[in-house]
PDB file of C-alpha atoms in Angstrom:
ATOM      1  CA  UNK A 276      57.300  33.816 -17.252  1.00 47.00           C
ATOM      2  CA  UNK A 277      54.855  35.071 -14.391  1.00 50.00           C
ATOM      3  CA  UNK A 278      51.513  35.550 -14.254  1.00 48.00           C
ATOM      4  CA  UNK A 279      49.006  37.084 -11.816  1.00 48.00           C
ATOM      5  CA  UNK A 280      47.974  40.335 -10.153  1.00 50.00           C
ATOM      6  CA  UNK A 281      51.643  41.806  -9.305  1.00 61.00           C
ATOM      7  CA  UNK A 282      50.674  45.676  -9.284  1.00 70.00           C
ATOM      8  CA  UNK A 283      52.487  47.917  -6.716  1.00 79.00           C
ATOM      9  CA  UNK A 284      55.182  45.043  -6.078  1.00 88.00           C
ATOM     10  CA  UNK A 285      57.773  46.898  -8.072  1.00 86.00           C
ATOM     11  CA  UNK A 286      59.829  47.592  -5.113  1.00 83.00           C
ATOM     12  CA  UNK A 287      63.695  47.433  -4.989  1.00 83.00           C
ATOM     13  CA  UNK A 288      63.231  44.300  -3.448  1.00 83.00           C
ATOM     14  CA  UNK A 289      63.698  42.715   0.077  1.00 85.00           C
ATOM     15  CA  UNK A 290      66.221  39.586  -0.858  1.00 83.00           C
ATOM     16  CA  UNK A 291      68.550  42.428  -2.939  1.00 82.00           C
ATOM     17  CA  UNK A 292      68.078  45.039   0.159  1.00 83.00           C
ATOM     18  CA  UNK A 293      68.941  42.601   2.647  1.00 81.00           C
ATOM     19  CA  UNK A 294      71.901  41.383   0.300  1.00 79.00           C
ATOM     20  CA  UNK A 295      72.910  45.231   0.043  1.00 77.00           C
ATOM     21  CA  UNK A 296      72.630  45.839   3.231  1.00 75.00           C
ATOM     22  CA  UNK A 297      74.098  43.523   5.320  1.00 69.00           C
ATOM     23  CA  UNK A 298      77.883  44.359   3.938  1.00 62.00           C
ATOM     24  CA  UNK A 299      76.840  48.242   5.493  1.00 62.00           C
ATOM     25  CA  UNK A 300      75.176  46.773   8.688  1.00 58.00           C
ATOM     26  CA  UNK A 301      77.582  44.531   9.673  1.00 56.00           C
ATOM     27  CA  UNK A 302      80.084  46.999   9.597  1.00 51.00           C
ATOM     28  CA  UNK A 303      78.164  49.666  11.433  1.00 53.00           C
ATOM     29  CA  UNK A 304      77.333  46.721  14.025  1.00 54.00           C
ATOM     30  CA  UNK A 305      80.967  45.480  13.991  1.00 52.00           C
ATOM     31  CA  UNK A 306      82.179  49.373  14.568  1.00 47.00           C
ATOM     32  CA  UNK A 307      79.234  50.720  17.613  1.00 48.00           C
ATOM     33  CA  UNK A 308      80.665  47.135  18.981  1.00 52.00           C
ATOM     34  CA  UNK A 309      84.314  47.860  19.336  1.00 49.00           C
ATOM     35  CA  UNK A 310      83.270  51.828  19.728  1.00 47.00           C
ATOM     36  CA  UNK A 311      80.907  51.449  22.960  1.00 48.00           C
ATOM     37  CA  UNK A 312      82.894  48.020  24.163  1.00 50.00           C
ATOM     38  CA  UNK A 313      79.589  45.979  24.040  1.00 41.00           C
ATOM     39  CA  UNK A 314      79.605  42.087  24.376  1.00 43.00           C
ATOM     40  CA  UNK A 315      81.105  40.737  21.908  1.00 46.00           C
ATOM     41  CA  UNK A 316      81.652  36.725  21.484  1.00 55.00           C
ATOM     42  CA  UNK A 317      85.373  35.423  22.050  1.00 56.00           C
ATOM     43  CA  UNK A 318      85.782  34.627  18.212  1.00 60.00           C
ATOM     44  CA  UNK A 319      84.515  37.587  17.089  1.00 61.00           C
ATOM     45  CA  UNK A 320      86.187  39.668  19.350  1.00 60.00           C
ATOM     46  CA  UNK A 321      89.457  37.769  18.145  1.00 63.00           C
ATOM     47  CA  UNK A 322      88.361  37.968  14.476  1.00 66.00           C
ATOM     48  CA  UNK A 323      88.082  41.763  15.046  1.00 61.00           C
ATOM     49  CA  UNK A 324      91.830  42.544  16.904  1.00 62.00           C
ATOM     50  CA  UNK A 325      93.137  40.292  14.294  1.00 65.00           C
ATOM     51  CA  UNK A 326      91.741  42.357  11.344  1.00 64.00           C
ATOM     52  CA  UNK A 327      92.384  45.746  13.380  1.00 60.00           C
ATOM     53  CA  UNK A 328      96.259  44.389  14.276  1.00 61.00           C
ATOM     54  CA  UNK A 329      96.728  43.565  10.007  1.00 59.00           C
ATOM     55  CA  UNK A 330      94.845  47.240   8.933  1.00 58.00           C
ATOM     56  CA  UNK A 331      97.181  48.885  11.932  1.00 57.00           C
ATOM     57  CA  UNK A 332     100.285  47.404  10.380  1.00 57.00           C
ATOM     58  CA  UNK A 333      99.472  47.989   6.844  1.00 59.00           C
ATOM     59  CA  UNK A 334      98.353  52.261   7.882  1.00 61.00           C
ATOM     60  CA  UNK A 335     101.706  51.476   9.827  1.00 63.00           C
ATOM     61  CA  UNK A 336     103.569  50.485   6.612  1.00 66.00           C
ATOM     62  CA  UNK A 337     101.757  52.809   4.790  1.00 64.00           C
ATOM     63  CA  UNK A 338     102.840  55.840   7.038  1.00 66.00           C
ATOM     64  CA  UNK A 339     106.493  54.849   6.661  1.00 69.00           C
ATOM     65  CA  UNK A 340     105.653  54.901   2.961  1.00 69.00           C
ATOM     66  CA  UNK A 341     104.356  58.314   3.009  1.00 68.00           C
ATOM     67  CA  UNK A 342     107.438  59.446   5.499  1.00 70.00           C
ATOM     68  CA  UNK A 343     109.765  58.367   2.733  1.00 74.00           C
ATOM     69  CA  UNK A 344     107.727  60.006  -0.198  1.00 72.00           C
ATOM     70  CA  UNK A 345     107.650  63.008   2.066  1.00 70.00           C
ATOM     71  CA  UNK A 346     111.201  63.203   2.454  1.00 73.00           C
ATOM     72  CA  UNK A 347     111.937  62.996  -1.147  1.00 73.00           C
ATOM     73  CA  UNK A 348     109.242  65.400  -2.515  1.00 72.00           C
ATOM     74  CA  UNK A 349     110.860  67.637   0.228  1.00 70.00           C
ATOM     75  CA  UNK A 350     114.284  66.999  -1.221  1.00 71.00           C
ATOM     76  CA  UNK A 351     112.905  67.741  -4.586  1.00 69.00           C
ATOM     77  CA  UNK A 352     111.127  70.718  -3.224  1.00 67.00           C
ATOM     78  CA  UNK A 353     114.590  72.100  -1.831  1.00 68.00           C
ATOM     79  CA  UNK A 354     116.609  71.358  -5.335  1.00 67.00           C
ATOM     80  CA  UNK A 355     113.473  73.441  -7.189  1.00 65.00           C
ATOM     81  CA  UNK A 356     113.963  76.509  -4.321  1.00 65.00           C
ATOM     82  CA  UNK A 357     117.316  75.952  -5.431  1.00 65.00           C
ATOM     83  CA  UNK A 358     116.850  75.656  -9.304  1.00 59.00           C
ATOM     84  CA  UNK A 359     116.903  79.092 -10.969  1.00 56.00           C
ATOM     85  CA  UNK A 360     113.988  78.302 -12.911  1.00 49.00           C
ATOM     86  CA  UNK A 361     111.543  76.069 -10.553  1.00 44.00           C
ATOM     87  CA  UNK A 362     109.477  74.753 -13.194  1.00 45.00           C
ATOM     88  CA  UNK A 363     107.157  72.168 -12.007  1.00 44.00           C
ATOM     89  CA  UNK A 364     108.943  68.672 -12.478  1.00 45.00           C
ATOM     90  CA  UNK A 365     107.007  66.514 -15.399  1.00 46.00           C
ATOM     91  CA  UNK A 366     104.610  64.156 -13.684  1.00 44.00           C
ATOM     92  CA  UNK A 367     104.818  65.311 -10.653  1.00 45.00           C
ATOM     93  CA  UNK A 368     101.148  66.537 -10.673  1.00 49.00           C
ATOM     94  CA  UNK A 369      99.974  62.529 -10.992  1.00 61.00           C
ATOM     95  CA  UNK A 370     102.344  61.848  -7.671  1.00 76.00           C
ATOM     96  CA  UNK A 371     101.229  65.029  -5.672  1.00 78.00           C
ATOM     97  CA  UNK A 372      97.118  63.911  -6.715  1.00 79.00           C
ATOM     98  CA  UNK A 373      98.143  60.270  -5.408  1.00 81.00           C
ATOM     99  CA  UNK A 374      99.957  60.963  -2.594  1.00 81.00           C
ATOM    100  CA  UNK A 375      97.199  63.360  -1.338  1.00 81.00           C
ATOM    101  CA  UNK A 376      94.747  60.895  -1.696  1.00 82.00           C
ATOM    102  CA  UNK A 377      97.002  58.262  -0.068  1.00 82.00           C
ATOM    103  CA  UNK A 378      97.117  61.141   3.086  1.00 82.00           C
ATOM    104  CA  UNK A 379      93.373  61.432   2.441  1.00 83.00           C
ATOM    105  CA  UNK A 380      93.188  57.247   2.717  1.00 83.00           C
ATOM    106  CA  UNK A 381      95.792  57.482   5.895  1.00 83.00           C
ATOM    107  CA  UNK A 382      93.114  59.935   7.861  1.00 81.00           C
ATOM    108  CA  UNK A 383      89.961  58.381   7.015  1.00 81.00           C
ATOM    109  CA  UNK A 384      91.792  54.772   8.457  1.00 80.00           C
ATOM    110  CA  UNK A 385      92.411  56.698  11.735  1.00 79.00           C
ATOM    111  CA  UNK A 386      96.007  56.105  11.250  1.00 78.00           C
ATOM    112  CA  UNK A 387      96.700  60.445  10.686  1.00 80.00           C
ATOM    113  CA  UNK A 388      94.794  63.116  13.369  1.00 82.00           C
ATOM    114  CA  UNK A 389      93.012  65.491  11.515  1.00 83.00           C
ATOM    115  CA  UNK A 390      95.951  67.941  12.681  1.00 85.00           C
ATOM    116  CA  UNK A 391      98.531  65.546  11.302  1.00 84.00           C
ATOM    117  CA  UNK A 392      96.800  64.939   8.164  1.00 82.00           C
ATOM    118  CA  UNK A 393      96.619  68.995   7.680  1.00 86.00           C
ATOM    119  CA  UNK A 394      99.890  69.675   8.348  1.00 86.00           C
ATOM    120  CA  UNK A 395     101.098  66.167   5.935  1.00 83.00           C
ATOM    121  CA  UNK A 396      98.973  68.321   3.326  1.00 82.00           C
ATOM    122  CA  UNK A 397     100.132  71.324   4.219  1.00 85.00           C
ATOM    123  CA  UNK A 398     103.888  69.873   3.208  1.00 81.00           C
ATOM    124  CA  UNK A 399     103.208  67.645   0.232  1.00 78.00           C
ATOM    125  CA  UNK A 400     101.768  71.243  -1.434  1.00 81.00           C
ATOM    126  CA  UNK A 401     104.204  73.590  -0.144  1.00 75.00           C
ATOM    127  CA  UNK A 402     101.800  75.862   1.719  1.00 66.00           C
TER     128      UNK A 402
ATOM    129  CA  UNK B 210      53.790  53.432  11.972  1.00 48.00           C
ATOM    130  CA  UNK B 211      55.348  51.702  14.955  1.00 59.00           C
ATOM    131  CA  UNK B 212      57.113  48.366  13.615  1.00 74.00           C
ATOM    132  CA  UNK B 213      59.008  45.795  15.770  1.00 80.00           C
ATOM    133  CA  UNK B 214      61.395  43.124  14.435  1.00 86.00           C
ATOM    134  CA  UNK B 215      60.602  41.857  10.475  1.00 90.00           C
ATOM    135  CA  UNK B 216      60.826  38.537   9.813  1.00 90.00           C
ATOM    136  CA  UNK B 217      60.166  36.496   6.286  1.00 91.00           C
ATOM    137  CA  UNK B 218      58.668  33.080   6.157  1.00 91.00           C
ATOM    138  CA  UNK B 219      58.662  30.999   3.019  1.00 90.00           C
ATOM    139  CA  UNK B 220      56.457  27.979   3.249  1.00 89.00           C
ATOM    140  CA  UNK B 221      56.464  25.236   0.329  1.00 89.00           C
ATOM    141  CA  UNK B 222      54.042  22.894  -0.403  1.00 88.00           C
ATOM    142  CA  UNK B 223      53.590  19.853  -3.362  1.00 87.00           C
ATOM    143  CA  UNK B 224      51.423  20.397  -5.763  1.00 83.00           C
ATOM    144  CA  UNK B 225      48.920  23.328  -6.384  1.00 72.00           C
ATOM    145  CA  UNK B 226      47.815  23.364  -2.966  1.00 73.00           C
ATOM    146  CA  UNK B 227      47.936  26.514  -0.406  1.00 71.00           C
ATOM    147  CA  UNK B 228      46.570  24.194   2.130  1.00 71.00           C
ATOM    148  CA  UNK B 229      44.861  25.612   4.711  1.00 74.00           C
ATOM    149  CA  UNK B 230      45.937  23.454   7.661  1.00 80.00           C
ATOM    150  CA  UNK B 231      48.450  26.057   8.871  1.00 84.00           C
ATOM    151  CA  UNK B 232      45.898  28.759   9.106  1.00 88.00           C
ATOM    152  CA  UNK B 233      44.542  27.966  12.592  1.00 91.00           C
ATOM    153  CA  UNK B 234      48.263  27.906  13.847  1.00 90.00           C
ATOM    154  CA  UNK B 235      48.888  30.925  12.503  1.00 91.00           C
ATOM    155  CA  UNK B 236      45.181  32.394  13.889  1.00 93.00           C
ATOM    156  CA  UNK B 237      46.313  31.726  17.164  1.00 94.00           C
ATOM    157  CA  UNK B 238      49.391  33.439  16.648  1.00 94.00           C
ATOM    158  CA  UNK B 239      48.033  36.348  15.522  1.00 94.00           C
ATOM    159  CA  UNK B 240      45.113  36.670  17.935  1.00 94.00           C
ATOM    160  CA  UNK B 241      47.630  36.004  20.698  1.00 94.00           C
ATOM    161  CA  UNK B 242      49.439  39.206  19.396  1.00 91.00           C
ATOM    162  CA  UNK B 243      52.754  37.310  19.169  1.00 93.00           C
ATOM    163  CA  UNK B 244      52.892  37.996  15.273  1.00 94.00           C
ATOM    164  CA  UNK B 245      51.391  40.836  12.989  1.00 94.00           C
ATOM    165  CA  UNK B 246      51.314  39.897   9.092  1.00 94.00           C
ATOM    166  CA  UNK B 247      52.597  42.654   7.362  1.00 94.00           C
ATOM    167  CA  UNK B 248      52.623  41.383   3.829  1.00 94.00           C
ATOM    168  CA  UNK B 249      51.461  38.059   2.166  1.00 95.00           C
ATOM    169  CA  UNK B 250      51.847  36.519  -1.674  1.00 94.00           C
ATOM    170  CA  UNK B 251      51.291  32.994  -3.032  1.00 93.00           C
ATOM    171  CA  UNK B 252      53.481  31.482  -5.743  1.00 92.00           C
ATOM    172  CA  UNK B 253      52.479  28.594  -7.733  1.00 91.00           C
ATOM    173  CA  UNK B 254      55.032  26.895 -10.116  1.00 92.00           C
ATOM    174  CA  UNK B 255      53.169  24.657 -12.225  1.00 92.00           C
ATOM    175  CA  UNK B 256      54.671  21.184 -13.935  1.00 93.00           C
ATOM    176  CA  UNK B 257      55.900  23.227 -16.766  1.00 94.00           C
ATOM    177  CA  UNK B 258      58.098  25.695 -15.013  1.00 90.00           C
ATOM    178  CA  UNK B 259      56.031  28.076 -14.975  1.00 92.00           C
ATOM    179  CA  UNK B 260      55.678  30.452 -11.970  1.00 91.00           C
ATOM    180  CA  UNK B 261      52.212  32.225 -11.506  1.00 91.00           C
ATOM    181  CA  UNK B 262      52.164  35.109  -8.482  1.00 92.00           C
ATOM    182  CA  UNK B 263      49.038  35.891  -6.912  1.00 92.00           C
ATOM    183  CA  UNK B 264      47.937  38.384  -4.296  1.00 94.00           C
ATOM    184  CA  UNK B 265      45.853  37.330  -1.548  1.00 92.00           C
ATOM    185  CA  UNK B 266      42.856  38.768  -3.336  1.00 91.00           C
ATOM    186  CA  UNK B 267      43.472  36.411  -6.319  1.00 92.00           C
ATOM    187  CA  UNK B 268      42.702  33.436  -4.395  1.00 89.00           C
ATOM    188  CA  UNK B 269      39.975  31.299  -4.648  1.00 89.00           C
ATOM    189  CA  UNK B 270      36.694  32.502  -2.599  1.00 91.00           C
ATOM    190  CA  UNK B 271      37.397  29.300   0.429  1.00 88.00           C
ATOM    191  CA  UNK B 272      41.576  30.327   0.500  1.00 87.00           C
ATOM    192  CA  UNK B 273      40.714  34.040   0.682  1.00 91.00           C
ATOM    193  CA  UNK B 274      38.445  33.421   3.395  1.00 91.00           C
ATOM    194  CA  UNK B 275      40.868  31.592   5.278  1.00 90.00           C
ATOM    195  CA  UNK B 276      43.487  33.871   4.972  1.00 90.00           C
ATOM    196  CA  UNK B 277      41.998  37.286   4.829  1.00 91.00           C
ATOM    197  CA  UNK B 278      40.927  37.138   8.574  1.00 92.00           C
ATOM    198  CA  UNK B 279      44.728  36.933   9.544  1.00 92.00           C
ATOM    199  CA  UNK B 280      46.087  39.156   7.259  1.00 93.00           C
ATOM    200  CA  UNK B 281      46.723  42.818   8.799  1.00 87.00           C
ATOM    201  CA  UNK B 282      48.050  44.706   5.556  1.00 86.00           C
ATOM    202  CA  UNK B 283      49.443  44.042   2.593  1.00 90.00           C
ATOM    203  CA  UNK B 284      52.703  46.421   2.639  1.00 90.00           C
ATOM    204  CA  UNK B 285      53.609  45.294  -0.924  1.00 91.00           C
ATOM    205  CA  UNK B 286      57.271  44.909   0.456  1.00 91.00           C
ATOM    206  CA  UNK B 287      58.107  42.019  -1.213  1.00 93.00           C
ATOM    207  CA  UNK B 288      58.401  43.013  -4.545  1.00 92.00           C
ATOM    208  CA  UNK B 289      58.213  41.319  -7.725  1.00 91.00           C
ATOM    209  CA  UNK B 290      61.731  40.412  -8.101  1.00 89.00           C
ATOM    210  CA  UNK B 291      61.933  38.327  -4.235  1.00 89.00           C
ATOM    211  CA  UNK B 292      59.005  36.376  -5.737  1.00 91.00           C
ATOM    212  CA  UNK B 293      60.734  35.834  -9.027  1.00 88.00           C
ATOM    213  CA  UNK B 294      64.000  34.691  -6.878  1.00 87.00           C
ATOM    214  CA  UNK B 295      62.001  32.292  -4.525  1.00 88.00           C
ATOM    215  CA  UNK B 296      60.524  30.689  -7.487  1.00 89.00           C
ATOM    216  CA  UNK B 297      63.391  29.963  -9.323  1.00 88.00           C
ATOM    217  CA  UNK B 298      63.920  27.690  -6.034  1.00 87.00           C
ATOM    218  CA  UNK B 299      61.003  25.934  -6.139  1.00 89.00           C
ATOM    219  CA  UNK B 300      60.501  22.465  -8.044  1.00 91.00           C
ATOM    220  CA  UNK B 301      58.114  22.128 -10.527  1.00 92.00           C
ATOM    221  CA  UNK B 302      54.860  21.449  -9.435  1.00 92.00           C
ATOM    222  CA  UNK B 303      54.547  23.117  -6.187  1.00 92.00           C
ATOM    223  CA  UNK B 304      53.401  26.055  -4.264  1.00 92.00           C
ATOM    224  CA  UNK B 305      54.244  28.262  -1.872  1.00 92.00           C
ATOM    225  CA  UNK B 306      53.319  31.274   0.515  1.00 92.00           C
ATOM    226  CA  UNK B 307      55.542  34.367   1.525  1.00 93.00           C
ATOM    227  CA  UNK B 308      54.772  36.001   4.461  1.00 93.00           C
ATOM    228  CA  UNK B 309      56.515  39.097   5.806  1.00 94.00           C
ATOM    229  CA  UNK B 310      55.498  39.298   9.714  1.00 93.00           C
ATOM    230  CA  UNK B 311      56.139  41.675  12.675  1.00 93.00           C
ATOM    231  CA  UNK B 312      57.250  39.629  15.784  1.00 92.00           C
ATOM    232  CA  UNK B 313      54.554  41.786  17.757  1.00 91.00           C
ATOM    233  CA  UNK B 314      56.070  40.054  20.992  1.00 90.00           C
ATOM    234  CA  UNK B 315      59.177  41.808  20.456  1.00 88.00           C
ATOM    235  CA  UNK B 316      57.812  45.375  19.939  1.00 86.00           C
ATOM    236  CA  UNK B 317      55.802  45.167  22.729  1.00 84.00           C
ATOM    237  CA  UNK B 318      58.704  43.812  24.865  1.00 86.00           C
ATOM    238  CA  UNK B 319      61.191  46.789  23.569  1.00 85.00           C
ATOM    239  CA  UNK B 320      58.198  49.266  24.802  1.00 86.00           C
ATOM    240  CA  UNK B 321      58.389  47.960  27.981  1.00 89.00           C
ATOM    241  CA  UNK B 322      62.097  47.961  27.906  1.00 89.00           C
ATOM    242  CA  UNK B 323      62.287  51.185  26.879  1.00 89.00           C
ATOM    243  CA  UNK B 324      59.672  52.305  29.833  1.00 93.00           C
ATOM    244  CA  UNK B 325      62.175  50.226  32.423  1.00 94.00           C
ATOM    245  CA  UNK B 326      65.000  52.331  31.114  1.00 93.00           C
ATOM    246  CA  UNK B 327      66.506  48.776  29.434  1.00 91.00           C
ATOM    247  CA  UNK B 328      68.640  49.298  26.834  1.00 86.00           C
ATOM    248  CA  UNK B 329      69.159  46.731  23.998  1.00 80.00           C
ATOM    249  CA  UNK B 330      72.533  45.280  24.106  1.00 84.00           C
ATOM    250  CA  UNK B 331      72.629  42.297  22.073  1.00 82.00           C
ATOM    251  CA  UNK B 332      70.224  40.226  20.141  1.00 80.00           C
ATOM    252  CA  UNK B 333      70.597  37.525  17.925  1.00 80.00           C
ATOM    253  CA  UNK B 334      69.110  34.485  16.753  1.00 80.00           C
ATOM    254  CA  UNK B 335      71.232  31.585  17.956  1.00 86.00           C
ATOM    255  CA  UNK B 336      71.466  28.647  14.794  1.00 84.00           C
ATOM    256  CA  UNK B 337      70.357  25.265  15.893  1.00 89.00           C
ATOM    257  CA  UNK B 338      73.511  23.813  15.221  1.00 89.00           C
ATOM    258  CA  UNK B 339      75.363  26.119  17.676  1.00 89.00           C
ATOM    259  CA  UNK B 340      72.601  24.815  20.396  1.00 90.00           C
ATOM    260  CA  UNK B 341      72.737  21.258  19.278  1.00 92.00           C
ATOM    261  CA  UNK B 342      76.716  21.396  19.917  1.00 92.00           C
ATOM    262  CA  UNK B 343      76.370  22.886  22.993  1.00 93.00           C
ATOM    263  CA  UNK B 344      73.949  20.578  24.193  1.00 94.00           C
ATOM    264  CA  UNK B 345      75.935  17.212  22.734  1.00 94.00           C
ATOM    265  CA  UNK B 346      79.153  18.983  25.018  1.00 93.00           C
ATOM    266  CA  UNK B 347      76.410  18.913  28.030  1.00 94.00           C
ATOM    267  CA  UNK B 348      75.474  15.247  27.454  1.00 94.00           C
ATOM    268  CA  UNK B 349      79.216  13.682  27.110  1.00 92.00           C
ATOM    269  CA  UNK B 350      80.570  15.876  30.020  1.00 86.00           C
TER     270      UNK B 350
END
């Protein structure tokens, strides 16, 4: 479909870079904004506590989540201590993997310290 | 390689016809060292459909004299694929350049900026409809 002289233009392309890019720009913008507290327009700035308020209450619902897990892979933990034979419940390995990388999730959301999310860790594998 | 703010331009026009008449606007831009082109191709899409590409070097010997003088390098950053994109836009029949320039101004501004200890806080490119609101709010208050 084209013709002409096109050597050396067989670049990534701009459109497709700017395209890529902008999801990862924004962002960074978005974040050094609300980081360094630089001017931000009212919308935007309402935009942004509105998103931050919804991800703080879902890490917050998520935490309670992980409490409760917690609490009963402790429980579970206690009843194997207890079981003459601690044999390591069927499945479990597909929970443990999931809830680590639910901890893992909680951290990288800010929502855990890096203390908390070691010592979370530390629990869920019995260390 | 020192490069200020990027910016692409996509002009149309009917027919097969770079025309020329925007080339002493755009002299006078670049001699006044407000803009820097960095990068320039010409797309023609003929009455069939068909897009032909062509690199500043392709064009006839009056075009290429035209444009040459303002041209400052050919980065090849617009690839292939942007041209292929921008002419599936175009109707049939018509032709048009890319240019990829560097807003000169603006690098030579953030040097002196950067001299004065200014740092860059915000900058963005206001649409006219934000401006034409604003001013319609002036006018009726």
């Amino acid at each position: 479909m084209f013709g002409g002289g096109l050597g050396g233009r067989q670049g990534p392309g701009l459109l497709r870079t700017v395209a890529r890019t902008a999801v990862i720009s924004a962002t960074a913008t978005a974040t050094s904004r609300a980081v360094e507290g630089r001017m931000q327009s009212r919308a935007e700035a309402q935009q942004r506590q509105q998103a931050a308020e919804a991800a703080g209450w879902e890490a917050q619902a998520e935490l309670e989540r992980m409490k409760a897990q917690m609490a009963a892979l402790q429980a579970q933990q206690v009843q194997a201590a207890a079981a003459p034979a601690p044999a390591a419940p069927a499945g479990g390995g597909t929970g443990l993997i999931a809830q680590l990388q639910q901890l893992a999730q909680l951290k990288e959301a800010g929502a855990l310290s890096d203390a908390e999310f070691a010592a979370a860790k530390a629990k869920l594998l019995g260390t | 390689m020192s490069l200020g703010p990027i910016e692409l331009l996509v002009v149309k026009f009917p027919g097969n016809q770079f025309r020329g008449e925007i080339i002493p606007a755009l002299k006078e831009l670049v001699e006044g060292r407000i803009i820097r082109i960095v990068d320039i191709l010409f797309l023609h899409k003929g009455v069939d459909g068909r897009v032909t590409l062509l690199e500043i070097n392709d064009l006839e010997a009056e075009m290429f004299g035209l444009f040459d003088p303002i041209v400052s390098d050919v980065t090849k950053l617009l690839s292939q694929e942007d041209a292929e994109q921008l002419g599936n836009v175009l109707e049939n029949n018509s032709s048009a350049v890319l240019m990829l320039f560097e807003n000169t101004w603006a690098t030579e501004f953030a040097d002196a900026l950067r001299v004065a200890q200014g740092e860059l806080v915000l900058n963005e490119r206001i649409p006219r409809v934000v401006i034409d609101e604003l001013l319609a709010a002036q006018a009726a208050s």
